[in-house]
Coordinates of C-alpha atoms and ligand atoms in Angstrom, one line a residue:
M16 CA 0.0 0.0 0.0
P17 CA 1.4 3.4 -0.9
G18 CA 2.9 4.8 2.4
G19 CA 1.7 1.7 4.1
V20 CA -1.7 3.3 4.7
N21 CA -5.1 3.6 3.1
S22 CA -5.4 7.3 3.7
P23 CA -2.5 9.7 3.6
V24 CA -2.9 11.6 6.8
R25 CA -2.4 8.3 8.7
A26 CA 1.2 8.0 7.5
F27 CA 2.4 10.6 10.0
G28 CA 4.1 12.6 7.2
N29 CA 3.4 15.9 8.8
V30 CA 5.2 14.9 12.0
N31 CA 8.1 13.2 10.2
S32 CA 7.4 9.9 11.9
T33 CA 6.0 6.5 11.2
P34 CA 2.5 5.4 12.2
I35 CA 1.5 3.0 15.0
F36 CA -0.7 0.1 14.0
I37 CA -3.9 -0.3 15.9
K38 CA -5.2 -3.7 17.1
S39 CA -8.4 -2.6 18.9
A40 CA -10.2 0.3 20.5
S41 CA -12.5 0.7 23.5
G42 CA -14.1 3.8 25.1
A43 CA -11.5 6.7 25.0
Y44 CA -8.6 4.3 24.1
L45 CA -6.8 2.9 21.2
H46 CA -4.7 -0.3 21.7
D47 CA -1.8 -0.8 19.4
V48 CA -0.3 -4.1 18.1
D49 CA 2.6 -3.8 20.6
G50 CA 0.3 -3.7 23.6
N51 CA 0.4 0.1 24.2
D52 CA -2.7 2.0 25.1
Y53 CA -3.5 5.6 24.0
V54 CA -6.0 8.2 25.0
D55 CA -7.5 8.8 21.5
F56 CA -8.3 12.4 20.5
I57 CA -9.0 11.5 16.9
G58 CA -12.0 9.1 17.3
S59 CA -11.7 7.9 13.7
W60 CA -11.6 11.6 12.6
G61 CA -15.0 12.3 14.1
P62 CA -17.5 9.3 14.2
M63 CA -16.6 8.0 17.7
I64 CA -18.5 10.7 19.7
L65 CA -19.6 8.0 22.2
G66 CA -16.2 6.4 22.3
H67 CA -15.0 3.3 20.6
S68 CA -16.9 0.0 20.7
N69 CA -20.1 1.5 22.1
P70 CA -22.1 -1.6 23.3
K71 CA -25.4 -0.3 21.9
I72 CA -23.9 0.4 18.5
I73 CA -22.1 -3.0 18.4
K74 CA -25.4 -4.7 19.3
A75 CA -27.2 -2.8 16.6
I76 CA -24.6 -3.9 14.0
K77 CA -24.7 -7.6 15.2
D78 CA -28.5 -7.7 15.2
Q79 CA -28.7 -6.3 11.7
A80 CA -25.9 -8.6 10.5
N81 CA -28.0 -11.6 11.5
L82 CA -30.7 -10.2 9.2
G83 CA -28.3 -9.6 6.3
T84 CA -25.8 -6.9 5.5
S85 CA -26.9 -5.5 2.2
Y86 CA -29.9 -6.1 0.0
G87 CA -29.4 -3.7 -2.9
A88 CA -33.1 -2.7 -2.4
P89 CA -34.8 -0.1 -0.2
T90 CA -35.5 -0.6 3.5
E91 CA -37.6 1.1 6.1
A92 CA -34.4 1.8 8.1
E93 CA -33.2 4.2 5.4
T94 CA -36.4 6.1 5.5
S95 CA -36.2 6.4 9.3
I96 CA -32.5 7.5 9.4
G97 CA -33.5 10.1 6.8
E98 CA -36.3 11.3 9.1
L99 CA -33.9 11.5 12.1
I100 CA -31.5 13.6 10.1
R101 CA -34.3 15.9 8.8
A102 CA -35.6 16.4 12.3
A103 CA -32.2 17.6 13.4
M104 CA -31.5 19.6 10.3
P105 CA -34.8 20.9 8.8
S106 CA -33.0 22.4 5.8
I107 CA -32.7 18.8 4.6
E108 CA -36.1 18.4 3.0
K109 CA -34.9 15.4 1.0
I110 CA -31.9 13.2 1.4
R111 CA -29.7 10.7 -0.4
M112 CA -27.5 8.2 1.5
V113 CA -24.1 7.5 0.1
N114 CA -20.9 5.8 1.4
S115 CA -18.5 8.5 2.2
G116 CA -18.1 12.3 2.7
T117 CA -16.4 12.5 -0.6
E118 CA -19.4 11.0 -2.4
A119 CA -21.6 13.4 -0.5
T120 CA -19.8 16.5 -1.6
M121 CA -19.1 15.3 -5.1
S122 CA -22.8 14.6 -5.6
C123 CA -23.7 18.1 -4.2
I124 CA -21.4 19.7 -6.8
R125 CA -22.8 17.7 -9.6
L126 CA -26.4 18.4 -8.5
A127 CA -25.7 22.1 -8.1
R128 CA -24.3 22.2 -11.6
G129 CA -27.2 20.2 -13.0
Y130 CA -29.8 22.3 -11.2
T131 CA -28.3 25.7 -12.1
G132 CA -26.9 24.8 -15.5
R133 CA -23.7 26.6 -14.5
N134 CA -20.2 25.4 -13.9
K135 CA -18.3 27.6 -11.6
I136 CA -17.6 26.7 -8.0
I137 CA -16.2 28.8 -5.2
K138 CA -14.5 27.0 -2.3
F139 CA -12.2 28.3 0.5
T140 CA -8.5 27.7 0.9
G141 CA -7.8 25.2 3.6
C142 CA -11.3 23.6 3.4
Y143 CA -11.1 19.9 2.4
H144 CA -14.2 18.3 1.0
G145 CA -12.8 14.8 0.2
H146 CA -10.8 13.9 -2.9
V147 CA -13.3 15.3 -5.4
D148 CA -11.6 16.4 -8.6
S149 CA -13.4 19.7 -8.6
L150 CA -12.6 20.4 -5.0
L151 CA -9.0 19.3 -4.6
I152 CA -8.0 22.9 -5.2
K153 CA -6.0 24.3 -2.3
A154 CA -7.7 21.7 -0.1
G155 CA -6.9 21.3 3.6
S156 CA -6.3 18.1 5.6
G157 CA -3.8 15.6 4.0
V158 CA -3.4 17.7 0.9
S159 CA -2.1 20.6 2.9
T160 CA 0.0 18.3 4.9
F161 CA 1.8 17.1 1.8
G162 CA 1.8 20.5 0.2
L163 CA -0.2 19.4 -2.7
P164 CA -2.7 22.3 -2.9
D165 CA -3.5 21.4 -6.5
S166 CA -3.2 17.6 -6.8
P167 CA -1.8 16.2 -10.1
G168 CA -4.3 14.2 -12.2
I169 CA -7.0 16.9 -12.3
P170 CA -7.5 18.2 -15.8
E171 CA -6.9 21.9 -16.1
E172 CA -10.2 22.2 -18.0
L173 CA -12.0 21.1 -14.8
A174 CA -9.8 22.8 -12.2
R175 CA -10.4 26.2 -13.9
H176 CA -14.0 26.1 -12.9
T177 CA -13.1 26.1 -9.2
I178 CA -11.9 29.2 -7.5
S179 CA -10.4 29.0 -4.0
V180 CA -10.8 32.1 -1.8
P181 CA -9.3 32.9 1.6
Y182 CA -11.5 31.7 4.5
N183 CA -13.3 34.3 6.6
D184 CA -12.5 37.0 4.0
I185 CA -15.7 38.8 3.0
N186 CA -13.9 41.2 0.6
A187 CA -12.0 38.5 -1.2
F188 CA -15.1 36.4 -1.6
S189 CA -17.3 39.4 -2.7
E190 CA -14.7 40.4 -5.4
V191 CA -14.6 36.9 -6.9
F192 CA -18.3 36.5 -6.5
E193 CA -19.1 39.7 -8.4
S194 CA -16.8 38.6 -11.3
I195 CA -18.4 35.3 -11.9
K196 CA -21.9 35.4 -10.3
G197 CA -23.7 34.7 -13.6
E198 CA -21.7 31.5 -14.1
L199 CA -21.7 30.4 -10.4
A200 CA -23.2 27.0 -9.7
A201 CA -22.3 26.8 -6.0
V202 CA -20.4 28.0 -3.1
I203 CA -19.2 25.1 -0.8
I204 CA -17.8 25.7 2.6
E205 CA -17.0 23.9 5.9
P206 CA -19.0 26.4 8.1
I207 CA -16.6 25.4 10.9
A208 CA -13.4 24.3 9.2
G209 CA -11.8 21.1 10.5
N210 CA -9.2 20.6 7.9
M211 CA -6.9 23.4 8.5
G212 CA -6.9 22.7 12.2
F213 CA -10.1 24.1 13.7
I214 CA -11.3 27.5 12.5
P215 CA -14.9 28.6 13.0
G216 CA -16.4 30.6 10.2
D217 CA -17.2 34.2 11.2
K218 CA -21.0 34.7 11.3
D219 CA -21.1 37.7 9.1
F220 CA -18.8 35.9 6.6
L221 CA -21.2 32.9 6.4
E222 CA -24.2 35.3 6.3
T223 CA -22.6 37.0 3.3
L224 CA -22.3 33.7 1.5
R225 CA -26.0 33.0 2.2
I226 CA -27.2 36.4 0.9
K227 CA -25.0 36.5 -2.2
T228 CA -25.8 32.9 -3.3
H229 CA -29.5 33.6 -2.8
E230 CA -29.2 36.8 -4.9
S231 CA -27.5 35.0 -7.7
G232 CA -29.5 31.8 -7.8
S233 CA -26.4 29.8 -7.0
V234 CA -26.4 26.9 -4.4
L235 CA -25.0 27.3 -0.9
I236 CA -23.5 24.0 0.2
F237 CA -22.5 23.4 3.8
D238 CA -20.0 20.6 4.1
E239 CA -21.0 19.3 7.5
V240 CA -19.3 15.9 7.1
M241 CA -17.3 16.7 10.2
T242 CA -19.6 19.1 12.1
G243 CA -22.9 17.4 11.5
F244 CA -24.1 15.9 14.9
R245 CA -20.6 16.7 16.2
V246 CA -20.7 20.4 17.1
S247 CA -24.4 20.1 18.0
L248 CA -27.3 17.9 17.0
G249 CA -28.2 20.2 14.2
G250 CA -24.6 20.9 13.2
A251 CA -23.1 24.3 12.4
Q252 CA -26.2 25.4 10.6
E253 CA -28.2 25.1 13.9
L254 CA -25.5 27.0 15.8
Y255 CA -25.2 29.8 13.3
G256 CA -28.9 29.9 12.4
I257 CA -28.0 29.9 8.7
T258 CA -30.0 27.6 6.2
P259 CA -27.9 26.2 3.4
D260 CA -29.5 24.9 0.2
L261 CA -27.6 21.6 0.4
T262 CA -25.7 19.9 3.2
A263 CA -23.1 17.1 3.0
L264 CA -22.9 14.7 5.9
G265 CA -20.7 11.7 7.0
K266 CA -18.7 10.4 9.9
V267 CA -21.0 10.6 13.0
I268 CA -24.1 9.5 11.0
G269 CA -22.4 6.2 10.2
G270 CA -21.6 5.3 13.8
G271 CA -18.2 4.1 12.6
L272 CA -19.3 2.4 9.4
P273 CA -18.9 3.8 5.9
V274 CA -21.8 6.3 5.5
G275 CA -22.3 9.7 3.9
A276 CA -25.4 11.6 2.9
F277 CA -26.4 14.8 1.2
G278 CA -29.7 16.6 1.1
G279 CA -31.4 19.9 1.2
K280 CA -34.2 21.8 -0.7
A281 CA -36.7 19.4 -2.3
E282 CA -36.7 21.7 -5.4
I283 CA -33.0 20.9 -5.9
M284 CA -33.0 17.3 -4.7
N285 CA -35.8 16.5 -7.2
F286 CA -33.3 17.0 -10.0
L287 CA -31.6 13.8 -8.8
A288 CA -32.2 10.5 -10.6
P289 CA -34.5 8.7 -10.7
E290 CA -36.9 11.8 -10.3
G291 CA -34.6 14.1 -12.2
P292 CA -31.8 14.0 -14.8
V293 CA -28.7 14.4 -12.5
Y294 CA -27.3 10.9 -12.1
Q295 CA -25.9 9.5 -8.8
A296 CA -25.9 6.0 -7.6
G297 CA -24.2 3.5 -5.2
T298 CA -24.3 -0.2 -4.6
L299 CA -24.0 0.0 -0.9
S300 CA -25.7 3.4 -0.4
G301 CA -28.0 3.3 2.6
N302 CA -27.0 -0.4 3.3
P303 CA -28.8 -1.9 6.3
L304 CA -25.6 -2.5 8.4
A305 CA -24.2 1.0 8.2
V306 CA -27.7 2.5 8.6
A307 CA -28.3 0.4 11.7
A308 CA -25.1 1.8 13.3
G309 CA -25.9 5.3 12.3
K310 CA -29.5 5.2 13.5
C311 CA -28.4 3.8 16.9
L312 CA -25.8 6.6 17.3
I313 CA -28.1 9.4 16.3
N314 CA -30.8 8.1 18.6
E315 CA -28.3 8.0 21.5
L316 CA -27.2 11.6 20.7
I317 CA -30.9 12.8 20.7
K318 CA -31.4 11.1 24.0
I319 CA -28.3 12.3 25.9
N320 CA -27.4 15.6 24.0
P321 CA -23.8 15.5 25.2
Y322 CA -22.6 18.7 23.4
D323 CA -22.4 21.1 26.4
E324 CA -20.5 18.5 28.4
L325 CA -18.2 17.7 25.5
E326 CA -17.4 21.4 25.0
A327 CA -16.8 21.9 28.7
N328 CA -14.4 18.9 28.8
A329 CA -12.5 20.0 25.7
S330 CA -12.1 23.5 27.2
Y331 CA -11.0 22.0 30.5
L332 CA -8.3 20.0 28.8
L333 CA -7.0 22.7 26.5
T334 CA -7.1 25.4 29.2
N335 CA -4.9 23.3 31.4
I336 CA -2.5 22.5 28.6
K337 CA -2.3 26.2 27.7
N338 CA -1.4 26.9 31.4
E339 CA 1.6 24.5 31.1
M340 CA 2.7 26.1 27.8
F341 CA 2.4 29.5 29.4
K342 CA 4.8 28.5 32.1
K343 CA 7.3 27.5 29.4
E344 CA 6.6 30.7 27.4
I345 CA 5.5 28.5 24.4
P346 CA 2.9 30.2 22.2
F347 CA -0.4 28.3 22.3
S348 CA -4.0 29.0 21.4
F349 CA -7.1 26.9 21.2
N350 CA -10.8 26.8 20.6
Q351 CA -13.6 24.3 20.8
I352 CA -17.2 23.9 19.8
G353 CA -19.2 20.9 21.1
G354 CA -17.0 17.8 20.8
M355 CA -14.6 19.3 18.3
F356 CA -11.5 21.3 19.1
G357 CA -8.2 22.7 17.7
F358 CA -5.0 24.1 19.1
F359 CA -2.1 25.9 17.5
F360 CA 1.4 26.8 18.5
T361 CA 0.9 30.5 18.0
D362 CA -0.2 33.3 20.3
E363 CA -3.0 34.6 18.1
F364 CA -5.8 32.0 17.3
P365 CA -5.7 31.6 13.5
N366 CA -8.5 32.9 11.3
N367 CA -7.5 31.3 8.0
F368 CA -5.2 28.8 6.2
D369 CA -2.2 31.2 6.0
D370 CA -2.4 31.9 9.8
V371 CA -2.4 28.1 10.4
S372 CA 0.5 27.5 8.1
A373 CA 2.5 30.2 10.0
S374 CA 2.0 28.5 13.3
S375 CA 5.0 26.5 14.6
D376 CA 5.6 23.1 13.1
K377 CA 8.5 22.5 15.4
Y378 CA 6.5 22.9 18.6
F379 CA 3.7 20.9 17.1
E380 CA 5.9 18.0 16.1
S381 CA 7.6 17.7 19.4
F382 CA 4.3 18.1 21.3
F383 CA 2.7 15.3 19.2
K384 CA 5.7 12.9 19.5
D385 CA 6.1 13.5 23.3
C386 CA 2.4 13.0 23.9
L387 CA 2.4 9.8 21.8
N388 CA 5.2 8.5 23.8
Q389 CA 3.1 9.2 26.9
G390 CA 0.1 7.3 25.5
I391 CA -1.8 10.4 24.2
Y392 CA -2.8 10.3 20.6
F393 CA -3.5 13.7 19.0
A394 CA -4.0 14.2 15.3
P395 CA -0.6 13.8 13.5
S396 CA -1.0 17.1 11.7
K397 CA -1.6 20.8 12.7
Y398 CA -4.1 20.8 9.8
E399 CA -6.4 18.4 11.6
A400 CA -9.0 19.0 14.3
G401 CA -9.3 17.1 17.5
F402 CA -12.3 15.2 18.8
I403 CA -13.5 14.4 22.3
S404 CA -16.0 11.7 23.3
T405 CA -18.4 11.1 26.1
K406 CA -15.9 8.5 27.3
H407 CA -13.1 11.1 27.9
T408 CA -13.9 11.4 31.6
K409 CA -12.5 14.1 33.9
K410 CA -10.3 11.4 35.4
I411 CA -8.8 10.5 32.0
L412 CA -8.4 14.2 31.1
D413 CA -6.6 14.8 34.4
E414 CA -4.2 11.9 33.6
V415 CA -3.5 13.6 30.2
I416 CA -2.9 17.0 31.8
N417 CA -0.5 15.4 34.3
K418 CA 1.4 13.7 31.5
V419 CA 1.7 17.0 29.7
K420 CA 3.2 18.5 33.0
V421 CA 5.7 15.6 33.0
I422 CA 6.6 16.3 29.3
Y423 CA 7.2 20.0 30.0
G424 CA 8.6 19.6 33.5
T425 CA 6.1 22.1 34.8
Ligands
KE4_501 P1 -14.5 10.9 3.5 O1 -14.6 10.7 2.0 O2 -13.0 10.8 4.0 O3 -15.5 10.1 4.2 O4 -14.9 12.4 3.8 C1 -14.3 13.5 3.1 C2 -14.5 14.8 3.9 C3 -15.4 15.7 3.4 N1 -15.7 16.8 4.1 C4 -15.0 17.1 5.3 C5 -15.3 18.4 6.0 C6 -14.1 16.2 5.8 O5 -13.5 16.5 7.0 C7 -13.8 15.0 5.1 C8 -12.8 14.0 5.6 N2 -12.0 14.4 6.7 C9 -10.7 13.8 6.9 C10 -10.1 14.4 8.2 N3 -9.6 15.6 8.0 C11 -10.8 12.3 6.9 C12 -9.5 11.6 7.3 C13 -8.7 11.1 6.2 O6 -8.7 11.7 5.1 O7 -8.1 10.0 6.4

């Protein structure tokens, strides 16, 4: 396998190291093949909001497996997970289940182009929307890590339809928007960016996108693959009170199995085959096993609504880490919303991709490696967000804080 991994960020390239191989996981912990345990702050890049191997989710998967894993035909469970998602995100009047976040965003782009009859896309530098040809233009996440802002293999004829604009920059967006609004199919954004570390969108910036896309008849796409059911039950669109035309989802809604989804205004979704002309399909889309896991997780989240507690615990952890950095005069800033957080080795909390790039790689790399040696697993790149679960108890967080004190001798 290229790099020994099935997804580039796992290769530890950004921290000049080699990855550990995992044997199992439970609660807040990963267990590697050498018998070491790690407090896990990645949580499979978002899905594990209730911790690993949640007994209810495992049971839901086992029960469904006994009834079959995939039928290639519609099931009632797909309808009910759609209703659960719509209840949490009323902007999603109609939904299509897929198998990954990439499929979700790719399908949103095709649907927006088919619906508007236009080609141009505006995205934002540092936002990553999966490895979609039209969106791997100054992407975030692994692409930034490997400095491949414009990946080879994407025809120039396609790439030129996508313009990438600095995040949180109303003037830069408005300038580009005014120049192409008649050709603009869609604006796609991570309303809270989790692929250049963790950078919340400014409310007036996001509101500007909403107003301008509405004015021009172009489609506003919120990529909530990471933030959906993670920052709050209704995702970033609930927190900001901004209604996108389409939303892409993934991660949490799959409960740890491969699931993505996209949905939004019925008027737009009706353009999707078989009702409309825009084609999209998938052998395992909405498969019973993944839907069983996703439904179980969403129902649990509706029942316990853990977001305030997750946010408070993330803040507790990061405030204490910052205190230790302060003692050593190491620049450190952080932020968290719900169960998602980010930290940077820079005094000023970043507001865009360039700010993140300017934060210290050296401090980040040594922090990551020292923590890993102490059994604490943060994301192996400053371009990634962190995730906390309901299994990260105060006791576990205090153990982490004490280990950070040992590392920095404070
Ligand atoms: P997937 O195709 O990896 O399921 O989803 C793509 C995607 C789309 N949109 C957003 C906002 C995302 O964060 C992602 C995937 N996120 C990365 C983490 N930065 C997945 C980890 C990886 O690539 O291995």
